[in-house]
Amino acid sequence: MRVAHKNPAALAKAIDNTPEIGATVPELNNHGAETTASRLLSLVAEKNAPAKLNLLIAYQNEKLKKRDAMAIAQHLEDSGHTVTMVDVNQMRLVRTENGTCLRQEGGDIQLSSFDGAALRCPTEVKGSKSIADAMRDAGVPIYQDYPMLVAGGDKLLSHKIFEAHDVPTPKTYGLSFEEVPRSHDLERFIDSLGNGPFVVKSNRGWSGEQVEIVDSREDALKAFQKFHAQARKDKVGGALIQEFIESNPERRRDYRIQTVVGVDSSGNPEVQVVAAAKRVAKEGMRITNVSKGADKIRVSLDEAEAREFYVNKNGMTDEEFQKKLENGEIEILTPALKAAAIKAALAFGTGSMGVDVIVGEHSAEPKVIEVNPFAGGSGNFEQEHGFQIYKPWANSFAGFVAHRKQEAAANISQGKAWEDRVESPQESDRSARIA
């Protein structure tokens, strides 16, 4: 795959934020139950460190983003933490002699007083980078930091990260707006995909917008050139063309798998798969986005979780449950799908991530299409499908911050200066893996 990006330095910085993936398989927890993240809080308390944290959530005042932020904040407050929520569109950051402050109606709040922060606002929203930069300058750990949010919303950069971490994806060719397409390279790549169909995308489309699935080589070239010309005009983004994977000739389908990545007691990445759904395209269409009329069907995480939902919570009889399980009406997420989603999520570091995965009709290997840190329907997993989304997210956030506080305390006790690990030059140079 060849993917160009306009800012190699930003790419290297983003890759530096991703956790190392060691030989040890991270602990998995599929039901949002207690994980190392929540156990960390107990560990902190046992060591006479304050378990209560002072946390900031910066959010976009948009219906779904605000809903997510408020639900997460509620779980954190129920666990005894103090949470300040700030709308990035309305916030005021003020520099004082003692550092940067967040100006609120009740008075200024010193940013350095927060133990940790989380961003629930797309990176293109005004104010999101300002609050991220200010928190980092104040030495405050950020869960799902800004460079990873940028990467998750940038299809070109996402595919670079997939490639660096050996995440299986459809064959992809992409160019940023700064690059001039070379007809020979583009035509050769299209030829390598066979007779089509072909998937052509704008770099920054979402909800099925700015995506075309075309059948002919000529239409693929035209669509790519159209998206790339628009990117050059706007001086942002780019265009991609991808292998089309047929998952079902009658109604195409793929999977949205929701993950949460935190850290264990040693600071190593720990992942949870917290929800899953199958998206089945509307008849006559090949785009599987729910916003384009696709059906969204619950996929249980394992048989125990399925039984808890259908039998214990919704009153299905054991006999009916077993029958639906056997005939496939109740679908269980396969280990292969789960593994693909986990690998993709780990590549982007701590935080919540929706991972879109597809399996070809005649293939057993799932391919990761893209990721989305701000999937608009993620909360619907909890409200409509009975999964726990917000509690594991909140526990992971608090556990990450608690661990970072322990790291800081340990470094101070050993006479070491504490630096933000996300930007530490001592971290292994992951950018070398994408050369």
PDB file of C-alpha atoms in Angstrom, residues 191-402:
ATOM      1  CA  ASP A 191      -5.281  -2.658 -12.571  1.00  0.00           C
ATOM      2  CA  SER A 192      -3.936  -4.650  -9.601  1.00  0.00           C
ATOM      3  CA  LEU A 193      -7.442  -4.732  -8.112  1.00  0.00           C
ATOM      4  CA  GLY A 194      -8.901  -6.573 -11.076  1.00  0.00           C
ATOM      5  CA  ASN A 195     -12.219  -5.770 -12.740  1.00  0.00           C
ATOM      6  CA  GLY A 196     -13.839  -3.972  -9.802  1.00  0.00           C
ATOM      7  CA  PRO A 197     -15.910  -2.796  -8.101  1.00  0.00           C
ATOM      8  CA  PHE A 198     -13.700  -0.111  -6.537  1.00  0.00           C
ATOM      9  CA  VAL A 199     -14.111   1.968  -3.376  1.00  0.00           C
ATOM     10  CA  VAL A 200     -13.103   5.622  -3.735  1.00  0.00           C
ATOM     11  CA  LYS A 201     -13.085   8.004  -0.753  1.00  0.00           C
ATOM     12  CA  SER A 202     -12.257  11.506   0.287  1.00  0.00           C
ATOM     13  CA  ASN A 203      -9.705  11.495   3.094  1.00  0.00           C
ATOM     14  CA  ARG A 204     -12.028  13.124   5.617  1.00  0.00           C
ATOM     15  CA  GLY A 205     -15.487  11.867   4.769  1.00  0.00           C
ATOM     16  CA  TRP A 206     -17.785  10.412   7.436  1.00  0.00           C
ATOM     17  CA  SER A 207     -21.199   8.760   7.837  1.00  0.00           C
ATOM     18  CA  GLY A 208     -20.978   7.356   4.322  1.00  0.00           C
ATOM     19  CA  GLU A 209     -20.488  10.805   2.792  1.00  0.00           C
ATOM     20  CA  GLN A 210     -17.820  11.375   0.129  1.00  0.00           C
ATOM     21  CA  VAL A 211     -17.580   7.642  -0.577  1.00  0.00           C
ATOM     22  CA  GLU A 212     -18.306   6.118  -3.974  1.00  0.00           C
ATOM     23  CA  ILE A 213     -18.410   2.466  -4.965  1.00  0.00           C
ATOM     24  CA  VAL A 214     -18.019   2.235  -8.729  1.00  0.00           C
ATOM     25  CA  ASP A 215     -17.862  -0.694 -11.119  1.00  0.00           C
ATOM     26  CA  SER A 216     -15.558   0.439 -13.902  1.00  0.00           C
ATOM     27  CA  ARG A 217     -11.911   1.353 -14.030  1.00  0.00           C
ATOM     28  CA  GLU A 218     -12.762   4.627 -15.784  1.00  0.00           C
ATOM     29  CA  ASP A 219     -15.264   5.650 -13.091  1.00  0.00           C
ATOM     30  CA  ALA A 220     -12.716   4.836 -10.383  1.00  0.00           C
ATOM     31  CA  LEU A 221     -10.178   7.161 -12.012  1.00  0.00           C
ATOM     32  CA  LYS A 222     -12.766   9.936 -12.360  1.00  0.00           C
ATOM     33  CA  ALA A 223     -13.930   9.626  -8.742  1.00  0.00           C
ATOM     34  CA  PHE A 224     -10.370   9.671  -7.400  1.00  0.00           C
ATOM     35  CA  GLN A 225      -9.469  12.700  -9.504  1.00  0.00           C
ATOM     36  CA  LYS A 226     -12.630  14.489  -8.377  1.00  0.00           C
ATOM     37  CA  PHE A 227     -11.947  13.946  -4.662  1.00  0.00           C
ATOM     38  CA  HIS A 228      -8.279  14.828  -5.037  1.00  0.00           C
ATOM     39  CA  ALA A 229      -9.026  18.000  -7.031  1.00  0.00           C
ATOM     40  CA  GLN A 230     -11.420  19.135  -4.309  1.00  0.00           C
ATOM     41  CA  ALA A 231      -8.788  18.454  -1.656  1.00  0.00           C
ATOM     42  CA  ARG A 232      -6.245  20.523  -3.594  1.00  0.00           C
ATOM     43  CA  LYS A 233      -8.748  23.340  -3.891  1.00  0.00           C
ATOM     44  CA  ASP A 234      -9.508  23.236  -0.154  1.00  0.00           C
ATOM     45  CA  LYS A 235      -5.838  22.692   0.691  1.00  0.00           C
ATOM     46  CA  VAL A 236      -6.708  19.920   3.128  1.00  0.00           C
ATOM     47  CA  GLY A 237      -7.167  16.151   3.039  1.00  0.00           C
ATOM     48  CA  GLY A 238      -6.691  13.969   0.014  1.00  0.00           C
ATOM     49  CA  ALA A 239      -8.188  10.950  -1.731  1.00  0.00           C
ATOM     50  CA  LEU A 240      -8.012   7.155  -1.473  1.00  0.00           C
ATOM     51  CA  ILE A 241      -8.935   4.217  -3.649  1.00  0.00           C
ATOM     52  CA  GLN A 242      -9.424   0.785  -2.099  1.00  0.00           C
ATOM     53  CA  GLU A 243     -10.037  -2.818  -2.916  1.00  0.00           C
ATOM     54  CA  PHE A 244     -13.757  -3.662  -2.776  1.00  0.00           C
ATOM     55  CA  ILE A 245     -14.470  -6.651  -0.530  1.00  0.00           C
ATOM     56  CA  GLU A 246     -17.739  -8.431  -1.238  1.00  0.00           C
ATOM     57  CA  SER A 247     -19.094  -9.759   2.026  1.00  0.00           C
ATOM     58  CA  ASN A 248     -22.533 -10.761   0.745  1.00  0.00           C
ATOM     59  CA  PRO A 249     -23.804 -10.338  -2.834  1.00  0.00           C
ATOM     60  CA  GLU A 250     -27.434  -9.856  -1.744  1.00  0.00           C
ATOM     61  CA  ARG A 251     -26.898  -7.285   1.010  1.00  0.00           C
ATOM     62  CA  ARG A 252     -23.353  -6.183   1.798  1.00  0.00           C
ATOM     63  CA  ARG A 253     -22.420  -6.181   5.473  1.00  0.00           C
ATOM     64  CA  ASP A 254     -19.624  -5.292   7.855  1.00  0.00           C
ATOM     65  CA  TYR A 255     -19.101  -4.939  11.609  1.00  0.00           C
ATOM     66  CA  ARG A 256     -18.712  -1.966  13.939  1.00  0.00           C
ATOM     67  CA  ILE A 257     -16.794  -3.111  17.034  1.00  0.00           C
ATOM     68  CA  GLN A 258     -16.456  -0.719  19.965  1.00  0.00           C
ATOM     69  CA  THR A 259     -13.259  -0.919  22.013  1.00  0.00           C
ATOM     70  CA  VAL A 260     -11.736   0.757  25.052  1.00  0.00           C
ATOM     71  CA  VAL A 261      -7.964   0.785  25.572  1.00  0.00           C
ATOM     72  CA  GLY A 262      -6.446   1.590  28.949  1.00  0.00           C
ATOM     73  CA  VAL A 263      -3.365   0.471  30.877  1.00  0.00           C
ATOM     74  CA  ASP A 264      -2.661  -2.265  33.380  1.00  0.00           C
ATOM     75  CA  SER A 265      -0.777  -1.871  36.662  1.00  0.00           C
ATOM     76  CA  SER A 266       2.547  -1.887  34.804  1.00  0.00           C
ATOM     77  CA  GLY A 267       1.450   0.708  32.269  1.00  0.00           C
ATOM     78  CA  ASN A 268       1.057  -1.783  29.435  1.00  0.00           C
ATOM     79  CA  PRO A 269      -1.961  -1.444  27.112  1.00  0.00           C
ATOM     80  CA  GLU A 270      -5.085  -3.294  28.172  1.00  0.00           C
ATOM     81  CA  VAL A 271      -8.049  -3.584  25.825  1.00  0.00           C
ATOM     82  CA  GLN A 272     -11.732  -4.307  26.231  1.00  0.00           C
ATOM     83  CA  VAL A 273     -14.203  -5.119  23.481  1.00  0.00           C
ATOM     84  CA  VAL A 274     -17.370  -3.585  24.881  1.00  0.00           C
ATOM     85  CA  ALA A 275     -19.929  -3.748  22.042  1.00  0.00           C
ATOM     86  CA  ALA A 276     -20.479  -4.983  18.513  1.00  0.00           C
ATOM     87  CA  ALA A 277     -23.049  -4.750  15.733  1.00  0.00           C
ATOM     88  CA  LYS A 278     -23.440  -5.996  12.180  1.00  0.00           C
ATOM     89  CA  ARG A 279     -24.358  -3.332   9.636  1.00  0.00           C
ATOM     90  CA  VAL A 280     -26.334  -4.640   6.663  1.00  0.00           C
ATOM     91  CA  ALA A 281     -26.666  -2.351   3.646  1.00  0.00           C
ATOM     92  CA  LYS A 282     -30.067  -1.263   2.422  1.00  0.00           C
ATOM     93  CA  GLU A 283     -31.290  -3.288  -0.541  1.00  0.00           C
ATOM     94  CA  GLY A 284     -29.809  -1.960  -3.763  1.00  0.00           C
ATOM     95  CA  MET A 285     -26.968  -0.172  -1.935  1.00  0.00           C
ATOM     96  CA  ARG A 286     -23.413  -1.195  -1.122  1.00  0.00           C
ATOM     97  CA  ILE A 287     -22.613   1.383   1.575  1.00  0.00           C
ATOM     98  CA  THR A 288     -23.146  -0.035   5.060  1.00  0.00           C
ATOM     99  CA  ASN A 289     -23.467   3.167   7.087  1.00  0.00           C
ATOM    100  CA  VAL A 290     -26.581   3.327   9.245  1.00  0.00           C
ATOM    101  CA  SER A 291     -26.976   6.963   8.171  1.00  0.00           C
ATOM    102  CA  LYS A 292     -27.468   5.600   4.628  1.00  0.00           C
ATOM    103  CA  GLY A 293     -30.291   3.279   5.632  1.00  0.00           C
ATOM    104  CA  ALA A 294     -28.317   0.188   6.673  1.00  0.00           C
ATOM    105  CA  ASP A 295     -29.728  -2.066   9.387  1.00  0.00           C
ATOM    106  CA  LYS A 296     -27.772  -2.310  12.636  1.00  0.00           C
ATOM    107  CA  ILE A 297     -28.047  -5.755  14.251  1.00  0.00           C
ATOM    108  CA  ARG A 298     -26.736  -6.610  17.701  1.00  0.00           C
ATOM    109  CA  VAL A 299     -23.776  -9.015  17.814  1.00  0.00           C
ATOM    110  CA  SER A 300     -23.160 -10.576  21.227  1.00  0.00           C
ATOM    111  CA  LEU A 301     -19.636 -10.656  22.591  1.00  0.00           C
ATOM    112  CA  ASP A 302     -19.805 -14.300  23.676  1.00  0.00           C
ATOM    113  CA  GLU A 303     -22.466 -16.827  24.660  1.00  0.00           C
ATOM    114  CA  ALA A 304     -22.490 -15.776  28.328  1.00  0.00           C
ATOM    115  CA  GLU A 305     -23.040 -12.122  27.417  1.00  0.00           C
ATOM    116  CA  ALA A 306     -25.766 -13.143  24.939  1.00  0.00           C
ATOM    117  CA  ARG A 307     -27.584 -15.192  27.590  1.00  0.00           C
ATOM    118  CA  GLU A 308     -27.368 -12.325  30.073  1.00  0.00           C
ATOM    119  CA  PHE A 309     -28.946  -9.933  27.563  1.00  0.00           C
ATOM    120  CA  TYR A 310     -31.611 -12.109  25.942  1.00  0.00           C
ATOM    121  CA  VAL A 311     -32.604 -14.419  28.808  1.00  0.00           C
ATOM    122  CA  ASN A 312     -31.848 -12.601  32.060  1.00  0.00           C
ATOM    123  CA  LYS A 313     -32.621  -9.044  30.929  1.00  0.00           C
ATOM    124  CA  ASN A 314     -35.271  -9.569  28.252  1.00  0.00           C
ATOM    125  CA  GLY A 315     -37.084 -12.696  29.421  1.00  0.00           C
ATOM    126  CA  MET A 316     -36.331 -15.042  26.518  1.00  0.00           C
ATOM    127  CA  THR A 317     -36.765 -18.694  27.470  1.00  0.00           C
ATOM    128  CA  ASP A 318     -33.743 -20.992  27.509  1.00  0.00           C
ATOM    129  CA  GLU A 319     -35.300 -23.098  24.754  1.00  0.00           C
ATOM    130  CA  GLU A 320     -35.935 -20.104  22.500  1.00  0.00           C
ATOM    131  CA  PHE A 321     -32.466 -18.718  23.226  1.00  0.00           C
ATOM    132  CA  GLN A 322     -30.784 -21.986  22.297  1.00  0.00           C
ATOM    133  CA  LYS A 323     -32.829 -22.272  19.098  1.00  0.00           C
ATOM    134  CA  LYS A 324     -31.964 -18.726  17.968  1.00  0.00           C
ATOM    135  CA  LEU A 325     -28.321 -19.322  18.838  1.00  0.00           C
ATOM    136  CA  GLU A 326     -28.197 -22.481  16.742  1.00  0.00           C
ATOM    137  CA  ASN A 327     -29.921 -21.012  13.681  1.00  0.00           C
ATOM    138  CA  GLY A 328     -27.819 -17.840  13.737  1.00  0.00           C
ATOM    139  CA  GLU A 329     -30.551 -15.365  14.711  1.00  0.00           C
ATOM    140  CA  ILE A 330     -28.372 -14.563  17.703  1.00  0.00           C
ATOM    141  CA  GLU A 331     -24.878 -13.889  16.367  1.00  0.00           C
ATOM    142  CA  ILE A 332     -21.706 -14.189  18.443  1.00  0.00           C
ATOM    143  CA  LEU A 333     -18.621 -12.127  17.626  1.00  0.00           C
ATOM    144  CA  THR A 334     -15.969 -14.462  16.252  1.00  0.00           C
ATOM    145  CA  PRO A 335     -12.454 -14.593  17.740  1.00  0.00           C
ATOM    146  CA  ALA A 336     -11.038 -13.466  14.380  1.00  0.00           C
ATOM    147  CA  LEU A 337     -13.226 -10.344  14.261  1.00  0.00           C
ATOM    148  CA  LYS A 338     -12.422  -9.569  17.871  1.00  0.00           C
ATOM    149  CA  ALA A 339      -8.677  -9.975  17.290  1.00  0.00           C
ATOM    150  CA  ALA A 340      -8.720  -7.646  14.262  1.00  0.00           C
ATOM    151  CA  ALA A 341     -10.545  -4.939  16.213  1.00  0.00           C
ATOM    152  CA  ILE A 342      -8.184  -5.279  19.169  1.00  0.00           C
ATOM    153  CA  LYS A 343      -5.095  -4.984  16.976  1.00  0.00           C
ATOM    154  CA  ALA A 344      -6.437  -1.864  15.275  1.00  0.00           C
ATOM    155  CA  ALA A 345      -7.485  -0.222  18.548  1.00  0.00           C
ATOM    156  CA  LEU A 346      -4.119  -0.879  20.204  1.00  0.00           C
ATOM    157  CA  ALA A 347      -2.347   0.863  17.334  1.00  0.00           C
ATOM    158  CA  PHE A 348      -4.035   4.143  18.329  1.00  0.00           C
ATOM    159  CA  GLY A 349      -3.242   4.065  22.051  1.00  0.00           C
ATOM    160  CA  THR A 350      -5.521   4.728  25.010  1.00  0.00           C
ATOM    161  CA  GLY A 351      -9.130   5.723  24.500  1.00  0.00           C
ATOM    162  CA  SER A 352     -12.433   4.653  23.008  1.00  0.00           C
ATOM    163  CA  MET A 353     -12.437   3.589  19.374  1.00  0.00           C
ATOM    164  CA  GLY A 354     -15.029   2.266  16.943  1.00  0.00           C
ATOM    165  CA  VAL A 355     -13.410  -0.188  14.513  1.00  0.00           C
ATOM    166  CA  ASP A 356     -15.075  -1.106  11.197  1.00  0.00           C
ATOM    167  CA  VAL A 357     -14.223  -4.631  10.044  1.00  0.00           C
ATOM    168  CA  ILE A 358     -15.319  -6.644   7.000  1.00  0.00           C
ATOM    169  CA  VAL A 359     -14.958 -10.317   6.057  1.00  0.00           C
ATOM    170  CA  GLY A 360     -15.006 -11.341   2.415  1.00  0.00           C
ATOM    171  CA  GLU A 361     -17.552 -13.868   1.208  1.00  0.00           C
ATOM    172  CA  HIS A 362     -14.821 -16.340   0.300  1.00  0.00           C
ATOM    173  CA  SER A 363     -12.250 -15.370   2.934  1.00  0.00           C
ATOM    174  CA  ALA A 364     -11.791 -16.138   6.617  1.00  0.00           C
ATOM    175  CA  GLU A 365      -9.528 -13.149   7.317  1.00  0.00           C
ATOM    176  CA  PRO A 366     -11.226  -9.984   8.586  1.00  0.00           C
ATOM    177  CA  LYS A 367      -9.965  -6.684   7.158  1.00  0.00           C
ATOM    178  CA  VAL A 368     -10.091  -3.385   9.042  1.00  0.00           C
ATOM    179  CA  ILE A 369     -11.695  -0.715   6.881  1.00  0.00           C
ATOM    180  CA  GLU A 370     -11.192   2.277   9.174  1.00  0.00           C
ATOM    181  CA  VAL A 371     -11.494   3.519  12.744  1.00  0.00           C
ATOM    182  CA  ASN A 372     -13.593   6.244  14.308  1.00  0.00           C
ATOM    183  CA  PRO A 373     -12.848   7.812  17.718  1.00  0.00           C
ATOM    184  CA  PHE A 374     -16.104   9.808  17.554  1.00  0.00           C
ATOM    185  CA  ALA A 375     -18.623   7.355  16.142  1.00  0.00           C
ATOM    186  CA  GLY A 376     -21.936   9.198  16.416  1.00  0.00           C
ATOM    187  CA  GLY A 377     -23.919   6.084  17.276  1.00  0.00           C
ATOM    188  CA  SER A 378     -21.576   4.623  19.899  1.00  0.00           C
ATOM    189  CA  GLY A 379     -23.923   5.552  22.735  1.00  0.00           C
ATOM    190  CA  ASN A 380     -26.750   3.731  20.963  1.00  0.00           C
ATOM    191  CA  PHE A 381     -24.928   0.503  21.748  1.00  0.00           C
ATOM    192  CA  GLU A 382     -25.860   1.091  25.378  1.00  0.00           C
ATOM    193  CA  GLN A 383     -29.283   2.642  24.947  1.00  0.00           C
ATOM    194  CA  GLU A 384     -30.626   0.353  22.202  1.00  0.00           C
ATOM    195  CA  HIS A 385     -28.570  -2.823  22.407  1.00  0.00           C
ATOM    196  CA  GLY A 386     -27.901  -3.204  26.124  1.00  0.00           C
ATOM    197  CA  PHE A 387     -24.099  -3.044  26.092  1.00  0.00           C
ATOM    198  CA  GLN A 388     -22.113  -1.181  28.737  1.00  0.00           C
ATOM    199  CA  ILE A 389     -20.144   1.531  26.946  1.00  0.00           C
ATOM    200  CA  TYR A 390     -19.700   4.379  29.390  1.00  0.00           C
ATOM    201  CA  LYS A 391     -18.706   2.555  32.575  1.00  0.00           C
ATOM    202  CA  PRO A 392     -15.662   0.780  31.071  1.00  0.00           C
ATOM    203  CA  TRP A 393     -14.700   4.017  29.313  1.00  0.00           C
ATOM    204  CA  ALA A 394     -14.851   5.919  32.634  1.00  0.00           C
ATOM    205  CA  ASN A 395     -12.950   3.193  34.513  1.00  0.00           C
ATOM    206  CA  SER A 396     -10.277   3.101  31.827  1.00  0.00           C
ATOM    207  CA  PHE A 397      -9.861   6.889  31.917  1.00  0.00           C
ATOM    208  CA  ALA A 398      -9.582   6.954  35.719  1.00  0.00           C
ATOM    209  CA  GLY A 399      -7.231   3.966  35.761  1.00  0.00           C
ATOM    210  CA  PHE A 400      -4.956   5.604  33.199  1.00  0.00           C
ATOM    211  CA  VAL A 401      -4.765   8.804  35.253  1.00  0.00           C
ATOM    212  CA  ALA A 402      -4.208   6.879  38.508  1.00  0.00           C
TER     213      ALA A 402
END
